[in-house]
Tab-separated table of C-alpha atoms and ligand atoms in Angstrom:
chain	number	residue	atom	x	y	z
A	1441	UNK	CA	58.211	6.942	130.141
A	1442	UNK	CA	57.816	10.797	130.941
A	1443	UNK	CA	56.097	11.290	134.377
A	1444	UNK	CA	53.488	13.914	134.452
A	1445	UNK	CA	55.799	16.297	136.786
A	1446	UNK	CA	58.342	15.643	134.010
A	1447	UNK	CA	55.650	16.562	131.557
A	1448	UNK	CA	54.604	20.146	133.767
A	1449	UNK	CA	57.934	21.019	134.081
A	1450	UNK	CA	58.397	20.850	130.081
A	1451	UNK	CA	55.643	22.919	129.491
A	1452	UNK	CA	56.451	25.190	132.038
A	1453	UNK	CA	60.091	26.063	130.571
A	1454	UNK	CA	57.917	26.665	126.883
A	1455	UNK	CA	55.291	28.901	128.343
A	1456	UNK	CA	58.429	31.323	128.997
A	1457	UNK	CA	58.803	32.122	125.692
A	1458	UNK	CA	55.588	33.491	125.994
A	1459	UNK	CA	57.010	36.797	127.542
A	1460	UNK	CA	57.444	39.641	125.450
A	1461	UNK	CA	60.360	42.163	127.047
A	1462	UNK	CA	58.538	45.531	128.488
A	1463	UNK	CA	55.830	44.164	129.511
A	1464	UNK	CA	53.238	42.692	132.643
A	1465	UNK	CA	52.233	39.388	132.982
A	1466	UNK	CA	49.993	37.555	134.878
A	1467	UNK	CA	50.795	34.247	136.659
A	1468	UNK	CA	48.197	31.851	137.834
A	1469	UNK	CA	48.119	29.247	140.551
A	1470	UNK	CA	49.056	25.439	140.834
A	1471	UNK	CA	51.943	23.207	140.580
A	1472	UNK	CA	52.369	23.684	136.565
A	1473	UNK	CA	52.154	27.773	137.864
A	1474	UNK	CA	54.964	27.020	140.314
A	1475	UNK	CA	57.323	25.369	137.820
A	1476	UNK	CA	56.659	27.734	134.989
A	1477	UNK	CA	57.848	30.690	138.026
A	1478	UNK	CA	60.764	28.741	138.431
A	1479	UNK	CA	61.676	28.589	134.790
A	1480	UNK	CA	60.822	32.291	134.602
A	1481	UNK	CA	63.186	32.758	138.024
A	1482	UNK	CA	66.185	31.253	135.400
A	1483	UNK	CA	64.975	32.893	132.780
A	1484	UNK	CA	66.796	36.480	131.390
A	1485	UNK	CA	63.431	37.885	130.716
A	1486	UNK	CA	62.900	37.932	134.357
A	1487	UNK	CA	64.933	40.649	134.538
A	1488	UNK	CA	62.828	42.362	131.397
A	1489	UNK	CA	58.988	42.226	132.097
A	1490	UNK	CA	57.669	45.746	134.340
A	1491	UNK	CA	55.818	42.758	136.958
A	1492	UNK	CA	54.742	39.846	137.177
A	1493	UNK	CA	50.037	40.369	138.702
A	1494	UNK	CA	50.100	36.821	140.792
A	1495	UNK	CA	46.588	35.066	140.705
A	1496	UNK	CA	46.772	34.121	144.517
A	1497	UNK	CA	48.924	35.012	148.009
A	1498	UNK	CA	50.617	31.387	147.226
A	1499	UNK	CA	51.738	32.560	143.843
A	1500	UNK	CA	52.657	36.149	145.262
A	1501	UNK	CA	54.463	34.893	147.685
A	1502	UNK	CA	56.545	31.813	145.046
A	1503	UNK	CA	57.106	35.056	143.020
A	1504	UNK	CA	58.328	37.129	146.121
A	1505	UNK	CA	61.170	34.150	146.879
A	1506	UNK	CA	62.428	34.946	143.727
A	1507	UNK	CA	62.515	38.447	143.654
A	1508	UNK	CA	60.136	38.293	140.593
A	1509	UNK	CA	58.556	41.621	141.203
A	1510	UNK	CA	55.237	42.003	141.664
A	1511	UNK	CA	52.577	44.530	140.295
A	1512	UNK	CA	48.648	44.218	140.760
A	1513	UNK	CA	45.355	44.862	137.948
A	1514	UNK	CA	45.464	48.591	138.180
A	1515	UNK	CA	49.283	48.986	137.004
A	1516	UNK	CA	48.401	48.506	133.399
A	1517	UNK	CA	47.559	46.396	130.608
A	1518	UNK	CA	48.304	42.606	130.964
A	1519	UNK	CA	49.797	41.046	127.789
A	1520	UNK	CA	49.862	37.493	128.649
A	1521	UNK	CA	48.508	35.475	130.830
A	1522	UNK	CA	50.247	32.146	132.113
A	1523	UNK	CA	47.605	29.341	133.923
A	1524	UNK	CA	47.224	25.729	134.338
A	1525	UNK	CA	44.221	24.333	134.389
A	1526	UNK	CA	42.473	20.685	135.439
A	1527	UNK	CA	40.636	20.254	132.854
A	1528	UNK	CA	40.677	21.660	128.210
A	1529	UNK	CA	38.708	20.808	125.686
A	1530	UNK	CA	39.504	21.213	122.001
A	1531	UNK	CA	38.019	24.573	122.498
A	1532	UNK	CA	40.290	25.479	124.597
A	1533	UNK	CA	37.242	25.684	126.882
A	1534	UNK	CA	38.686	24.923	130.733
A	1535	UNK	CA	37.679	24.044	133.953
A	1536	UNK	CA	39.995	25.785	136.845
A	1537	UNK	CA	40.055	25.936	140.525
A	1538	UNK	CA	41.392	22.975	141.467
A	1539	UNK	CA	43.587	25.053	143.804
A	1540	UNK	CA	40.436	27.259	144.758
A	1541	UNK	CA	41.699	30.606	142.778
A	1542	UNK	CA	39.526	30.095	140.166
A	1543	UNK	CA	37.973	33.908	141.089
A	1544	UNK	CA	41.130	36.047	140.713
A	1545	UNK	CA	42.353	34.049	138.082
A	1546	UNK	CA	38.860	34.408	136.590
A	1547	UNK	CA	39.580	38.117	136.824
A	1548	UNK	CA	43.138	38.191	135.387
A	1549	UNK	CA	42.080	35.910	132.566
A	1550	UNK	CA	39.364	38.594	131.638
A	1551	UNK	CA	41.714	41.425	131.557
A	1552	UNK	CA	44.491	40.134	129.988
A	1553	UNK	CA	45.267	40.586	126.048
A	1554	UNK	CA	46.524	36.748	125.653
A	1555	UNK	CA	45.549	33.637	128.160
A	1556	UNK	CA	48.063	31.405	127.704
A	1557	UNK	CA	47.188	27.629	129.029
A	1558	UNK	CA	49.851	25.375	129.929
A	1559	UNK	CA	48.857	21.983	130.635
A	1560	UNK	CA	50.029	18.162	130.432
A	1561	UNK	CA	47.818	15.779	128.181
A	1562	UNK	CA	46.158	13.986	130.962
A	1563	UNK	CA	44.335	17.197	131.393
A	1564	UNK	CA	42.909	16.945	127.577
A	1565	UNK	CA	39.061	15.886	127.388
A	1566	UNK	CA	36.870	15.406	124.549
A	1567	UNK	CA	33.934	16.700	127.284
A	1568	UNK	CA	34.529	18.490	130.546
A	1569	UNK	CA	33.188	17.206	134.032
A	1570	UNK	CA	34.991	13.943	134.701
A	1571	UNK	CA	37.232	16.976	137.007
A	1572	UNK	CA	34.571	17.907	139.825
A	1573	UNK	CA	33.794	21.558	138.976
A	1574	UNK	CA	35.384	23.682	141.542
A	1575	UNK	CA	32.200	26.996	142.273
A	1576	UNK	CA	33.489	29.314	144.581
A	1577	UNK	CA	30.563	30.318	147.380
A	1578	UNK	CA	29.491	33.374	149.672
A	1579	UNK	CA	30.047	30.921	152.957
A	1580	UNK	CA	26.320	31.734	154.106
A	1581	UNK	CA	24.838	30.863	150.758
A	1582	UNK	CA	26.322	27.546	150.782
A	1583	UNK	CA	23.630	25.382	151.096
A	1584	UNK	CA	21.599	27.648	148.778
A	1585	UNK	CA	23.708	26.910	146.203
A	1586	UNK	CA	24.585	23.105	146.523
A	1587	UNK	CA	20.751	22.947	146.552
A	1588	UNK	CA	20.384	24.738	142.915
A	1589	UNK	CA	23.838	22.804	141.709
A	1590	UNK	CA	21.308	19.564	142.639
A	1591	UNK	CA	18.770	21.049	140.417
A	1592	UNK	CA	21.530	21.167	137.022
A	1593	UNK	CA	22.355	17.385	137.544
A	1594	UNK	CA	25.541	17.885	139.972
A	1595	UNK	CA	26.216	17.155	142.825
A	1596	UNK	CA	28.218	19.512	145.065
A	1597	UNK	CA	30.691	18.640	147.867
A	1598	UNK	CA	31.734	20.874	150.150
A	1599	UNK	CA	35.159	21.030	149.840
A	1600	UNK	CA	36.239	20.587	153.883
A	1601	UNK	CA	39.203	23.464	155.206
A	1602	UNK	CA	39.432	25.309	152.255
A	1603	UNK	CA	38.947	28.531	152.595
A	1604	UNK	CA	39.937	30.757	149.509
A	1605	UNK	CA	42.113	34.397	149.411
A	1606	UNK	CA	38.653	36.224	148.985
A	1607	UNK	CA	37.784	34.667	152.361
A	1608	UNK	CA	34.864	32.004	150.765
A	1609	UNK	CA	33.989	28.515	150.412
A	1610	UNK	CA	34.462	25.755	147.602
A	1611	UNK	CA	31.955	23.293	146.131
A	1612	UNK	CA	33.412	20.605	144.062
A	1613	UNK	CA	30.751	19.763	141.663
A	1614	UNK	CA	30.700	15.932	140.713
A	1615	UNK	CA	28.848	14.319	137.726
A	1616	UNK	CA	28.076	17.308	135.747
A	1617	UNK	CA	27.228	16.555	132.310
A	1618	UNK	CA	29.195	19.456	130.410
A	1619	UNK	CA	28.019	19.334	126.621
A	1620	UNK	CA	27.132	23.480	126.522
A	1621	UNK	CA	30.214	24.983	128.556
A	1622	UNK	CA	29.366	28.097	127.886
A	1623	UNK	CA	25.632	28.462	128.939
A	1624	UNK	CA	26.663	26.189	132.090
A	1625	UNK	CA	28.709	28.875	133.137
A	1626	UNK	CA	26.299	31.629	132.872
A	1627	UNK	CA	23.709	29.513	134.780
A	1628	UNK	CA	26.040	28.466	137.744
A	1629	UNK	CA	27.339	32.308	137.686
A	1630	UNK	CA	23.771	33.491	138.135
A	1631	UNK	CA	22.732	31.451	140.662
A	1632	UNK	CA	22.639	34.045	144.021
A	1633	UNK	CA	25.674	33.305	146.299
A	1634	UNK	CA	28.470	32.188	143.751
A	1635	UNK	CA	30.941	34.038	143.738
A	1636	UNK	CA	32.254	32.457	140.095
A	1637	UNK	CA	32.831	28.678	138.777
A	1638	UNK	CA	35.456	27.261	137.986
A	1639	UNK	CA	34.216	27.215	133.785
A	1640	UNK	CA	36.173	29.353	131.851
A	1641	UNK	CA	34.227	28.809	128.474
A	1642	UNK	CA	33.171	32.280	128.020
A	1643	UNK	CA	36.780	33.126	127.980
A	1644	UNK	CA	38.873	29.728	127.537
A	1645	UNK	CA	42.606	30.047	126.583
A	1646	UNK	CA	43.665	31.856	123.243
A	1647	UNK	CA	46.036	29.096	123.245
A	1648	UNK	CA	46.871	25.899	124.967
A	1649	UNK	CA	50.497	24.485	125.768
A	1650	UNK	CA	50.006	20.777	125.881
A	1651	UNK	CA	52.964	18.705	127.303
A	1652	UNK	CA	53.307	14.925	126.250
A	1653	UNK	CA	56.146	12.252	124.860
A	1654	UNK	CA	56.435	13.930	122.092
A	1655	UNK	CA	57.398	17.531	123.041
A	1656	UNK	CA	54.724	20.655	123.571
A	1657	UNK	CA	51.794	20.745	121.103
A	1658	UNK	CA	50.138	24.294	120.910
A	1659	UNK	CA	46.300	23.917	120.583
A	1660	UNK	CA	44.314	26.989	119.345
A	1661	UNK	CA	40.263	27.025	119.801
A	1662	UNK	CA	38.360	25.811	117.395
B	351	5RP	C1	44.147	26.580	140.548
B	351	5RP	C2	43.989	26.061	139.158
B	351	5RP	C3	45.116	25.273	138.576
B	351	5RP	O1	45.517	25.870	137.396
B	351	5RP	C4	44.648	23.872	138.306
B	351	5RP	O2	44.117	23.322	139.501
B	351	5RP	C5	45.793	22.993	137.777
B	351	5RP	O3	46.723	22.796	138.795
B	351	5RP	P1	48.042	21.950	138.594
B	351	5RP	O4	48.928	22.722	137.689
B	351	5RP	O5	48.589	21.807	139.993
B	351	5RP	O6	47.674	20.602	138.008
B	351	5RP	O7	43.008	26.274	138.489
B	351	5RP	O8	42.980	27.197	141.014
């Protein structure tokens, strides 16, 4: 039986064929993230991309140990994107931010030409929300916001220590009933004092890596 670090670390080595030579990529955040850096670190391409735009100052500074170089949003065009993710649908609809860098991976996802997903098959769901949904806050709009998450059906706990690379808090949003990803996202996002959520339905992957037993599916939205 494959153990689910077993699984990660298959699907991490995969996603590295990802890479096309000449070009910048952008790495997300989380332990699927870390192995997927260290398959890169082993990797010739390493020595082929122009940068590698990290999606948080934990994956900047994984990169950084390896000499990976680094290169931020402004250097140019992003052609894939590498992420994990807690939670994919069949859409390849996602909830992120389990590691509270669900904002600048928000960002990189938007800019990049290709978001590449890499996940094992215990994060596959037929509906999203069994993950609390991670919503990154404006610390003195917290209570504003838990208050409004209340009035969509969740309920938000504030997630205790963490405070994220913008410099903001994290509500993890339990028993959220997510049958319309999409318009969920655009509702928490409007609420006044989120920063983003951790929904990335708007723009999901363009393609999903999916570790199990039986070697790496690719899933494509449907
Ligand atoms: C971090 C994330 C991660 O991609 C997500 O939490 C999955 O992490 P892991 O690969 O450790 O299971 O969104 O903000």
């Amino acid at each position: 039986m494959t153990t689910q670090n077993e699984l990660k670390q298959k699907v991490a080595i995969a996603a590295v064929a990802e890479i096309e030579p000449g070009t910048l990529i952008g790495v997300g955040t989380g332990s699927t993230t870390n192995l997927f850096i260290e398959a890169l670190a082993q990797s010739p391409i390493r020595h082929e991309i122009i940068g590698a735009v990290p999606s948080s100052l934990a994956t900047e500074a994984k990169l950084k140990s390896f000499n990976i170089p680094i290169a931020d949003i402004n250097d140019g065009i992003i052609r894939v994107y590498i992420d994990g993710a807690d939670e994919c649908n069949h859409h390849c609809e996602l909830v992120k931010g389990g590691g509270a860098a669900l904002t600048r991976e928000k960002i990189i996802a938007a800019i990049s030409e290709k978001f590449v997903c890499i996940i094992d098959e215990s994060k596959y769901k037929l509906q999203l929300g069994a993950f609390p949904l991670p919503v990154e806050v404006i610390p003195m709009a917290r209570s504003h916001v838990a208050r409004q998450l209340v009035l969509l059906g969740g309920d938000p706990v504030y997630r205790e220590g963490c405070v994220t690379d913008n410099g903001n808090h994290i509500l993890d949003v339990h028993h959220l009933n997510i049958t319309q990803p999409i318009a969920l996202e655009e509702k928490i996002n409007n609420i006044v004092g989120v920063v983003t959520c951790g929904l990335f339905a708007k723009r999901g992957a363009d393609k999903v890596l999916m570790a199990n037993n039986a070697g790496v599916q690719v899933i494509t939205p449907r």
